PDB file of C-alpha atoms in Angstrom:
ATOM      1  CA  UNK A 136     -16.270   4.506   3.911  1.00 47.00           C
ATOM      2  CA  UNK A 137     -16.716   0.749   4.027  1.00 43.00           C
ATOM      3  CA  UNK A 138     -18.577   0.772   0.722  1.00 47.00           C
ATOM      4  CA  UNK A 139     -15.941   2.948  -0.946  1.00 48.00           C
ATOM      5  CA  UNK A 140     -13.158   0.540  -0.009  1.00 50.00           C
ATOM      6  CA  UNK A 141     -14.621  -2.961   0.257  1.00 48.00           C
ATOM      7  CA  UNK A 142     -16.879  -3.023  -2.781  1.00 51.00           C
ATOM      8  CA  UNK A 143     -14.278  -1.734  -5.293  1.00 52.00           C
ATOM      9  CA  UNK A 144     -11.713  -4.200  -3.944  1.00 50.00           C
ATOM     10  CA  UNK A 145     -14.189  -7.074  -4.197  1.00 49.00           C
ATOM     11  CA  UNK A 146     -15.015  -6.033  -7.733  1.00 53.00           C
ATOM     12  CA  UNK A 147     -11.373  -5.937  -8.759  1.00 51.00           C
ATOM     13  CA  UNK A 148     -10.811  -9.371  -7.238  1.00 47.00           C
ATOM     14  CA  UNK A 149     -13.563 -10.830  -9.383  1.00 47.00           C
ATOM     15  CA  UNK A 150     -12.375  -8.942 -12.471  1.00 51.00           C
ATOM     16  CA  UNK A 151      -8.867 -10.309 -11.913  1.00 50.00           C
ATOM     17  CA  UNK A 152     -10.351 -13.794 -11.659  1.00 46.00           C
ATOM     18  CA  UNK A 153     -12.182 -13.227 -14.924  1.00 47.00           C
ATOM     19  CA  UNK A 154      -8.873 -12.314 -16.576  1.00 49.00           C
ATOM     20  CA  UNK A 155      -7.693 -15.877 -16.022  1.00 43.00           C
ATOM     21  CA  UNK A 156     -10.249 -17.084 -18.527  1.00 43.00           C
ATOM     22  CA  UNK A 157      -7.993 -15.785 -21.380  1.00 43.00           C
ATOM     23  CA  UNK A 158     -10.794 -13.999 -23.135  1.00 44.00           C
ATOM     24  CA  UNK A 159     -13.561 -16.517 -22.465  1.00 42.00           C
ATOM     25  CA  UNK A 160     -16.706 -14.873 -21.061  1.00 44.00           C
ATOM     26  CA  UNK A 161     -16.927 -15.756 -17.411  1.00 43.00           C
ATOM     27  CA  UNK A 162     -20.204 -15.129 -15.574  1.00 46.00           C
ATOM     28  CA  UNK A 163     -19.876 -13.373 -12.238  1.00 44.00           C
ATOM     29  CA  UNK A 164     -20.301 -15.570  -9.186  1.00 43.00           C
ATOM     30  CA  UNK A 165     -23.635 -15.281  -7.449  1.00 43.00           C
ATOM     31  CA  UNK A 166     -21.693 -13.995  -4.457  1.00 42.00           C
ATOM     32  CA  UNK A 167     -21.832 -10.511  -5.973  1.00 43.00           C
ATOM     33  CA  UNK A 168     -25.443 -10.750  -7.138  1.00 43.00           C
ATOM     34  CA  UNK A 169     -24.827  -9.496 -10.684  1.00 41.00           C
ATOM     35  CA  UNK A 170     -24.028 -10.901 -14.097  1.00 45.00           C
ATOM     36  CA  UNK A 171     -21.873  -8.601 -16.237  1.00 44.00           C
ATOM     37  CA  UNK A 172     -22.578  -8.182 -19.904  1.00 42.00           C
ATOM     38  CA  UNK A 173     -20.293 -10.165 -22.193  1.00 45.00           C
ATOM     39  CA  UNK A 174     -21.366  -8.425 -25.377  1.00 44.00           C
ATOM     40  CA  UNK A 175     -23.086 -11.514 -26.727  1.00 42.00           C
ATOM     41  CA  UNK A 176     -19.841 -13.409 -27.210  1.00 42.00           C
ATOM     42  CA  UNK A 177     -20.039 -17.165 -27.088  1.00 41.00           C
ATOM     43  CA  UNK A 178     -17.429 -19.439 -25.598  1.00 42.00           C
ATOM     44  CA  UNK A 179     -16.605 -21.878 -22.862  1.00 45.00           C
ATOM     45  CA  UNK A 180     -17.433 -20.820 -19.336  1.00 56.00           C
ATOM     46  CA  UNK A 181     -15.805 -21.710 -16.048  1.00 61.00           C
ATOM     47  CA  UNK A 182     -17.871 -23.896 -13.775  1.00 71.00           C
ATOM     48  CA  UNK A 183     -19.247 -22.433 -10.556  1.00 77.00           C
ATOM     49  CA  UNK A 184     -16.891 -24.486  -8.319  1.00 79.00           C
ATOM     50  CA  UNK A 185     -13.925 -23.280 -10.371  1.00 79.00           C
ATOM     51  CA  UNK A 186     -15.119 -19.672 -10.091  1.00 75.00           C
ATOM     52  CA  UNK A 187     -15.403 -20.029  -6.327  1.00 83.00           C
ATOM     53  CA  UNK A 188     -11.943 -21.627  -6.137  1.00 82.00           C
ATOM     54  CA  UNK A 189     -10.346 -18.809  -8.137  1.00 79.00           C
ATOM     55  CA  UNK A 190     -12.211 -16.181  -6.140  1.00 80.00           C
ATOM     56  CA  UNK A 191     -11.218 -17.632  -2.762  1.00 84.00           C
ATOM     57  CA  UNK A 192      -7.601 -17.966  -3.909  1.00 82.00           C
ATOM     58  CA  UNK A 193      -7.491 -14.327  -4.919  1.00 78.00           C
ATOM     59  CA  UNK A 194      -9.159 -13.265  -1.683  1.00 81.00           C
ATOM     60  CA  UNK A 195      -6.312 -14.879   0.272  1.00 83.00           C
ATOM     61  CA  UNK A 196      -3.935 -12.625  -1.657  1.00 81.00           C
ATOM     62  CA  UNK A 197      -5.995  -9.514  -0.952  1.00 80.00           C
ATOM     63  CA  UNK A 198      -4.217  -8.611   2.346  1.00 81.00           C
ATOM     64  CA  UNK A 199      -0.838  -8.781   0.599  1.00 82.00           C
ATOM     65  CA  UNK A 200      -2.189  -6.599  -2.204  1.00 80.00           C
ATOM     66  CA  UNK A 201      -3.519  -4.019   0.251  1.00 80.00           C
ATOM     67  CA  UNK A 202      -0.200  -3.935   2.100  1.00 84.00           C
ATOM     68  CA  UNK A 203       1.905  -3.693  -1.081  1.00 84.00           C
ATOM     69  CA  UNK A 204       0.155  -1.269  -3.436  1.00 86.00           C
ATOM     70  CA  UNK A 205      -1.138   1.259  -0.916  1.00 88.00           C
ATOM     71  CA  UNK A 206       0.509   3.772   1.461  1.00 90.00           C
ATOM     72  CA  UNK A 207       0.354   1.020   4.096  1.00 91.00           C
ATOM     73  CA  UNK A 208       3.838  -0.077   2.997  1.00 90.00           C
ATOM     74  CA  UNK A 209       5.601   3.218   3.605  1.00 91.00           C
ATOM     75  CA  UNK A 210       3.715   3.994   6.807  1.00 91.00           C
ATOM     76  CA  UNK A 211       4.489   0.653   8.472  1.00 92.00           C
ATOM     77  CA  UNK A 212       8.171   0.842   7.532  1.00 91.00           C
ATOM     78  CA  UNK A 213       8.497   4.365   8.955  1.00 92.00           C
ATOM     79  CA  UNK A 214       6.650   3.516  12.176  1.00 92.00           C
ATOM     80  CA  UNK A 215       8.843   0.453  12.665  1.00 91.00           C
ATOM     81  CA  UNK A 216      11.998   2.567  12.306  1.00 90.00           C
ATOM     82  CA  UNK A 217      10.539   5.129  14.698  1.00 90.00           C
ATOM     83  CA  UNK A 218       9.918   2.515  17.369  1.00 89.00           C
ATOM     84  CA  UNK A 219      13.437   1.153  16.940  1.00 87.00           C
ATOM     85  CA  UNK A 220      14.907   4.646  17.177  1.00 86.00           C
ATOM     86  CA  UNK A 221      12.999   5.376  20.384  1.00 85.00           C
ATOM     87  CA  UNK A 222      14.229   2.107  21.856  1.00 82.00           C
ATOM     88  CA  UNK A 223      10.830   1.283  23.343  1.00 82.00           C
ATOM     89  CA  UNK A 224      11.021  -2.352  22.198  1.00 78.00           C
ATOM     90  CA  UNK A 225       7.379  -3.445  21.777  1.00 80.00           C
ATOM     91  CA  UNK A 226       5.673  -0.144  22.635  1.00 82.00           C
ATOM     92  CA  UNK A 227       3.551   0.679  20.689  1.00 85.00           C
ATOM     93  CA  UNK A 228       2.721  -2.926  19.901  1.00 86.00           C
ATOM     94  CA  UNK A 229       2.595  -4.318  16.365  1.00 87.00           C
ATOM     95  CA  UNK A 230      -1.212  -4.370  16.483  1.00 89.00           C
ATOM     96  CA  UNK A 231      -1.319  -0.647  17.242  1.00 90.00           C
ATOM     97  CA  UNK A 232       1.157   0.211  14.489  1.00 90.00           C
ATOM     98  CA  UNK A 233      -0.739  -1.907  11.976  1.00 90.00           C
ATOM     99  CA  UNK A 234      -4.030  -0.335  13.075  1.00 90.00           C
ATOM    100  CA  UNK A 235      -2.664   3.198  12.650  1.00 90.00           C
ATOM    101  CA  UNK A 236      -1.244   2.298   9.245  1.00 90.00           C
ATOM    102  CA  UNK A 237      -4.503   0.701   8.129  1.00 89.00           C
ATOM    103  CA  UNK A 238      -6.719   3.635   9.076  1.00 90.00           C
ATOM    104  CA  UNK A 239      -4.344   6.155   7.504  1.00 91.00           C
ATOM    105  CA  UNK A 240      -4.290   4.002   4.358  1.00 90.00           C
ATOM    106  CA  UNK A 241      -8.091   3.964   4.224  1.00 89.00           C
ATOM    107  CA  UNK A 242      -8.110   7.753   4.569  1.00 90.00           C
ATOM    108  CA  UNK A 243      -5.609   8.245   1.745  1.00 89.00           C
ATOM    109  CA  UNK A 244      -7.023   5.611  -0.610  1.00 87.00           C
ATOM    110  CA  UNK A 245     -10.730   6.442  -0.194  1.00 88.00           C
ATOM    111  CA  UNK A 246     -10.820   8.889  -3.157  1.00 88.00           C
ATOM    112  CA  UNK A 247      -8.941   6.422  -5.368  1.00 87.00           C
ATOM    113  CA  UNK A 248     -11.182   3.493  -4.394  1.00 85.00           C
ATOM    114  CA  UNK A 249     -14.321   5.572  -4.916  1.00 87.00           C
ATOM    115  CA  UNK A 250     -13.189   6.579  -8.397  1.00 86.00           C
ATOM    116  CA  UNK A 251     -12.357   2.954  -9.203  1.00 83.00           C
ATOM    117  CA  UNK A 252     -15.840   1.947  -8.113  1.00 81.00           C
ATOM    118  CA  UNK A 253     -17.578   4.584 -10.234  1.00 83.00           C
ATOM    119  CA  UNK A 254     -15.474   3.955 -13.350  1.00 80.00           C
ATOM    120  CA  UNK A 255     -15.193   0.171 -13.227  1.00 75.00           C
ATOM    121  CA  UNK A 256     -17.565  -1.714 -10.980  1.00 77.00           C
ATOM    122  CA  UNK A 257     -20.642   0.537 -11.205  1.00 77.00           C
ATOM    123  CA  UNK A 258     -21.004   0.421 -15.035  1.00 77.00           C
ATOM    124  CA  UNK A 259     -20.494  -3.352 -15.034  1.00 73.00           C
ATOM    125  CA  UNK A 260     -23.054  -3.731 -12.259  1.00 73.00           C
ATOM    126  CA  UNK A 261     -25.563  -2.002 -14.536  1.00 76.00           C
ATOM    127  CA  UNK A 262     -24.554  -4.233 -17.514  1.00 75.00           C
ATOM    128  CA  UNK A 263     -23.352  -1.195 -19.439  1.00 79.00           C
ATOM    129  CA  UNK A 264     -19.862  -2.518 -20.210  1.00 73.00           C
ATOM    130  CA  UNK A 265     -18.083  -5.855 -20.453  1.00 78.00           C
ATOM    131  CA  UNK A 266     -15.837  -7.019 -17.637  1.00 73.00           C
ATOM    132  CA  UNK A 267     -12.739  -6.385 -19.803  1.00 75.00           C
ATOM    133  CA  UNK A 268     -13.724  -2.740 -20.253  1.00 79.00           C
ATOM    134  CA  UNK A 269     -14.674  -2.481 -16.575  1.00 77.00           C
ATOM    135  CA  UNK A 270     -11.276  -3.825 -15.521  1.00 79.00           C
ATOM    136  CA  UNK A 271      -9.394  -1.425 -17.798  1.00 78.00           C
ATOM    137  CA  UNK A 272     -11.436   1.594 -16.702  1.00 78.00           C
ATOM    138  CA  UNK A 273     -11.401   0.624 -13.039  1.00 79.00           C
ATOM    139  CA  UNK A 274      -7.617   0.321 -12.863  1.00 82.00           C
ATOM    140  CA  UNK A 275      -6.968   3.754 -14.402  1.00 83.00           C
ATOM    141  CA  UNK A 276      -7.196   5.606 -11.026  1.00 85.00           C
ATOM    142  CA  UNK A 277      -4.954   2.980  -9.424  1.00 86.00           C
ATOM    143  CA  UNK A 278      -2.372   3.350 -12.209  1.00 86.00           C
ATOM    144  CA  UNK A 279      -2.463   7.113 -11.789  1.00 87.00           C
ATOM    145  CA  UNK A 280      -1.823   6.738  -8.052  1.00 88.00           C
ATOM    146  CA  UNK A 281       1.041   4.290  -8.539  1.00 89.00           C
ATOM    147  CA  UNK A 282       2.650   6.502 -11.184  1.00 87.00           C
ATOM    148  CA  UNK A 283       2.777   9.426  -8.751  1.00 88.00           C
ATOM    149  CA  UNK A 284       5.122   7.562  -6.407  1.00 89.00           C
ATOM    150  CA  UNK A 285       6.938   5.038  -8.604  1.00 87.00           C
ATOM    151  CA  UNK A 286      10.400   6.211  -9.584  1.00 88.00           C
ATOM    152  CA  UNK A 287      11.321   6.274 -13.256  1.00 86.00           C
ATOM    153  CA  UNK A 288      14.441   4.214 -12.503  1.00 88.00           C
ATOM    154  CA  UNK A 289      12.379   1.404 -10.954  1.00 87.00           C
ATOM    155  CA  UNK A 290       9.859   1.481 -13.801  1.00 86.00           C
ATOM    156  CA  UNK A 291      12.665   1.206 -16.355  1.00 86.00           C
ATOM    157  CA  UNK A 292      14.101  -1.755 -14.453  1.00 87.00           C
ATOM    158  CA  UNK A 293      10.893  -3.784 -14.619  1.00 86.00           C
ATOM    159  CA  UNK A 294      10.180  -2.788 -18.220  1.00 85.00           C
ATOM    160  CA  UNK A 295      13.603  -4.219 -19.041  1.00 84.00           C
ATOM    161  CA  UNK A 296      13.159  -7.336 -16.881  1.00 85.00           C
ATOM    162  CA  UNK A 297       9.757  -8.191 -18.373  1.00 81.00           C
ATOM    163  CA  UNK A 298      10.978  -7.474 -21.931  1.00 81.00           C
ATOM    164  CA  UNK A 299       7.923  -5.284 -22.422  1.00 76.00           C
ATOM    165  CA  UNK A 300       7.652  -2.730 -25.176  1.00 79.00           C
ATOM    166  CA  UNK A 301       8.636   0.748 -23.966  1.00 78.00           C
ATOM    167  CA  UNK A 302       5.378   2.650 -23.412  1.00 78.00           C
ATOM    168  CA  UNK A 303       4.626   5.730 -25.484  1.00 81.00           C
ATOM    169  CA  UNK A 304       3.020   7.427 -22.486  1.00 80.00           C
ATOM    170  CA  UNK A 305       3.031   6.620 -18.745  1.00 78.00           C
ATOM    171  CA  UNK A 306      -0.655   5.659 -19.026  1.00 76.00           C
ATOM    172  CA  UNK A 307       0.355   2.732 -21.281  1.00 77.00           C
ATOM    173  CA  UNK A 308       2.310   1.022 -18.488  1.00 82.00           C
ATOM    174  CA  UNK A 309       0.942  -2.318 -17.336  1.00 82.00           C
ATOM    175  CA  UNK A 310       0.162  -3.102 -13.718  1.00 82.00           C
ATOM    176  CA  UNK A 311       2.704  -5.930 -13.761  1.00 83.00           C
ATOM    177  CA  UNK A 312       5.369  -3.238 -14.213  1.00 85.00           C
ATOM    178  CA  UNK A 313       3.865  -0.494 -12.076  1.00 88.00           C
ATOM    179  CA  UNK A 314       3.184  -2.573  -8.960  1.00 88.00           C
ATOM    180  CA  UNK A 315       6.737  -3.890  -8.324  1.00 88.00           C
ATOM    181  CA  UNK A 316       8.180  -0.495  -9.300  1.00 90.00           C
ATOM    182  CA  UNK A 317       5.895   1.182  -6.759  1.00 91.00           C
ATOM    183  CA  UNK A 318       6.895  -1.317  -4.061  1.00 91.00           C
ATOM    184  CA  UNK A 319      10.613  -0.668  -4.617  1.00 92.00           C
ATOM    185  CA  UNK A 320      10.073   3.092  -4.622  1.00 92.00           C
ATOM    186  CA  UNK A 321       8.040   2.991  -1.406  1.00 91.00           C
ATOM    187  CA  UNK A 322      10.639   0.820   0.322  1.00 92.00           C
ATOM    188  CA  UNK A 323      13.350   3.321  -0.568  1.00 92.00           C
ATOM    189  CA  UNK A 324      11.208   6.243   0.601  1.00 91.00           C
ATOM    190  CA  UNK A 325      10.401   4.456   3.868  1.00 90.00           C
ATOM    191  CA  UNK A 326      14.057   3.675   4.575  1.00 92.00           C
ATOM    192  CA  UNK A 327      15.083   7.253   3.775  1.00 91.00           C
ATOM    193  CA  UNK A 328      12.538   8.657   6.231  1.00 90.00           C
ATOM    194  CA  UNK A 329      13.540   6.048   8.806  1.00 89.00           C
ATOM    195  CA  UNK A 330      17.214   7.015   8.516  1.00 89.00           C
ATOM    196  CA  UNK A 331      16.351  10.676   9.091  1.00 90.00           C
ATOM    197  CA  UNK A 332      14.275   9.747  12.147  1.00 88.00           C
ATOM    198  CA  UNK A 333      17.169   7.759  13.580  1.00 87.00           C
ATOM    199  CA  UNK A 334      19.672  10.647  13.538  1.00 88.00           C
ATOM    200  CA  UNK A 335      18.470  12.807  16.472  1.00 86.00           C
ATOM    201  CA  UNK A 336      17.951   9.773  18.707  1.00 87.00           C
ATOM    202  CA  UNK A 337      21.347   8.362  17.741  1.00 86.00           C
ATOM    203  CA  UNK A 338      22.956  11.655  18.797  1.00 87.00           C
ATOM    204  CA  UNK A 339      21.303  11.366  22.203  1.00 86.00           C
ATOM    205  CA  UNK A 340      22.632   7.800  22.523  1.00 82.00           C
ATOM    206  CA  UNK A 341      26.161   8.958  21.650  1.00 85.00           C
ATOM    207  CA  UNK A 342      26.078  11.852  24.122  1.00 85.00           C
ATOM    208  CA  UNK A 343      24.739   9.703  26.953  1.00 83.00           C
ATOM    209  CA  UNK A 344      27.263   6.937  26.224  1.00 81.00           C
ATOM    210  CA  UNK A 345      30.153   9.434  26.217  1.00 82.00           C
ATOM    211  CA  UNK A 346      29.063  11.029  29.490  1.00 81.00           C
ATOM    212  CA  UNK A 347      28.501   7.737  31.319  1.00 79.00           C
ATOM    213  CA  UNK A 348      31.864   6.361  30.203  1.00 77.00           C
ATOM    214  CA  UNK A 349      33.708   9.554  31.112  1.00 78.00           C
ATOM    215  CA  UNK A 350      32.358   9.528  34.678  1.00 77.00           C
ATOM    216  CA  UNK A 351      32.866   5.788  35.022  1.00 74.00           C
ATOM    217  CA  UNK A 352      29.204   4.874  35.336  1.00 69.00           C
ATOM    218  CA  UNK A 353      29.197   1.329  34.060  1.00 69.00           C
ATOM    219  CA  UNK A 354      26.522  -0.102  36.314  1.00 71.00           C
ATOM    220  CA  UNK A 355      23.693   0.788  33.888  1.00 69.00           C
ATOM    221  CA  UNK A 356      23.732   0.367  30.103  1.00 75.00           C
ATOM    222  CA  UNK A 357      23.793   3.717  28.259  1.00 71.00           C
ATOM    223  CA  UNK A 358      20.711   2.676  26.278  1.00 74.00           C
ATOM    224  CA  UNK A 359      18.672   2.402  29.470  1.00 77.00           C
ATOM    225  CA  UNK A 360      19.741   5.885  30.564  1.00 78.00           C
ATOM    226  CA  UNK A 361      19.129   7.515  27.180  1.00 79.00           C
ATOM    227  CA  UNK A 362      15.656   5.981  26.689  1.00 82.00           C
ATOM    228  CA  UNK A 363      13.830   8.461  28.979  1.00 83.00           C
ATOM    229  CA  UNK A 364      15.581  11.408  27.297  1.00 86.00           C
ATOM    230  CA  UNK A 365      14.585  10.186  23.831  1.00 87.00           C
ATOM    231  CA  UNK A 366      10.973   9.682  24.881  1.00 88.00           C
ATOM    232  CA  UNK A 367      10.934  13.117  26.564  1.00 88.00           C
ATOM    233  CA  UNK A 368      12.316  14.762  23.418  1.00 86.00           C
ATOM    234  CA  UNK A 369       9.746  12.975  21.264  1.00 87.00           C
ATOM    235  CA  UNK A 370       6.893  14.091  23.512  1.00 89.00           C
ATOM    236  CA  UNK A 371       8.098  17.702  23.782  1.00 89.00           C
ATOM    237  CA  UNK A 372       8.232  18.169  19.996  1.00 87.00           C
ATOM    238  CA  UNK A 373       4.832  16.446  19.581  1.00 86.00           C
ATOM    239  CA  UNK A 374       6.510  13.684  17.590  1.00 85.00           C
ATOM    240  CA  UNK A 375       3.425  11.669  16.655  1.00 90.00           C
ATOM    241  CA  UNK A 376       1.798  14.712  15.111  1.00 90.00           C
ATOM    242  CA  UNK A 377       4.948  15.586  13.181  1.00 89.00           C
ATOM    243  CA  UNK A 378       5.661  12.073  11.906  1.00 89.00           C
ATOM    244  CA  UNK A 379       2.127  11.064  10.969  1.00 90.00           C
ATOM    245  CA  UNK A 380       1.315  14.526   9.628  1.00 89.00           C
ATOM    246  CA  UNK A 381       4.404  14.509   7.412  1.00 88.00           C
ATOM    247  CA  UNK A 382       3.582  11.014   6.174  1.00 88.00           C
ATOM    248  CA  UNK A 383       0.039  12.048   5.248  1.00 88.00           C
ATOM    249  CA  UNK A 384       1.229  15.210   3.496  1.00 87.00           C
ATOM    250  CA  UNK A 385       3.764  13.211   1.478  1.00 85.00           C
ATOM    251  CA  UNK A 386       0.873  11.435  -0.264  1.00 85.00           C
ATOM    252  CA  UNK A 387      -1.102  14.599  -0.991  1.00 80.00           C
ATOM    253  CA  UNK A 388       1.666  16.696  -2.510  1.00 67.00           C
TER     254      UNK A 388
END
């Protein structure tokens, strides 16, 4: 599992760094232990310190990339809303929620990352293709994944904002359009699921508040009284299984 996730991501980071060279053949840093074929083209090359600087800069952006263009975004948003709806404050803690989201993301993205590795990084590692071809082939599975969940309305928005030519087919869309469109779509999906999760717990809050006010019980806040009932309801319906199971199924349909 580690190889299927880490190595493709590392390869894409270097390929993205090579893109900065604007067409100039850039040798791979010795960090990866390979030198991709450049097809015999001649041109200026980036110095090793500059390669390392670009690589380290992109690596600092890697966590943001993982959180933004994977199911991690939707899962964390939904789990945050769930915790707020339960009224348990910091239980589960942020570390636990992030850990759950990360492992579920690895599970969902493993097939995509493996395909990216076989189509992009593996041929370049064997000097069978140039890094430009490896980048284009390696991002095809990622584009396919993003297209499944990016709404057409959001894609149209960023095509218009970037003044890009309307694509003839969805496969012609650039990552600079697909990624922000996917982020907007996932945020909307996460907030929609969160709103649905809030409803049953909000009803419990309203009922408890009405009962406590009608009998004149003002010594305890209604939220404190309703919290055990909400937790009990969540446990009785096996809430974690339902929520996480539904989230996982939403990415496989």
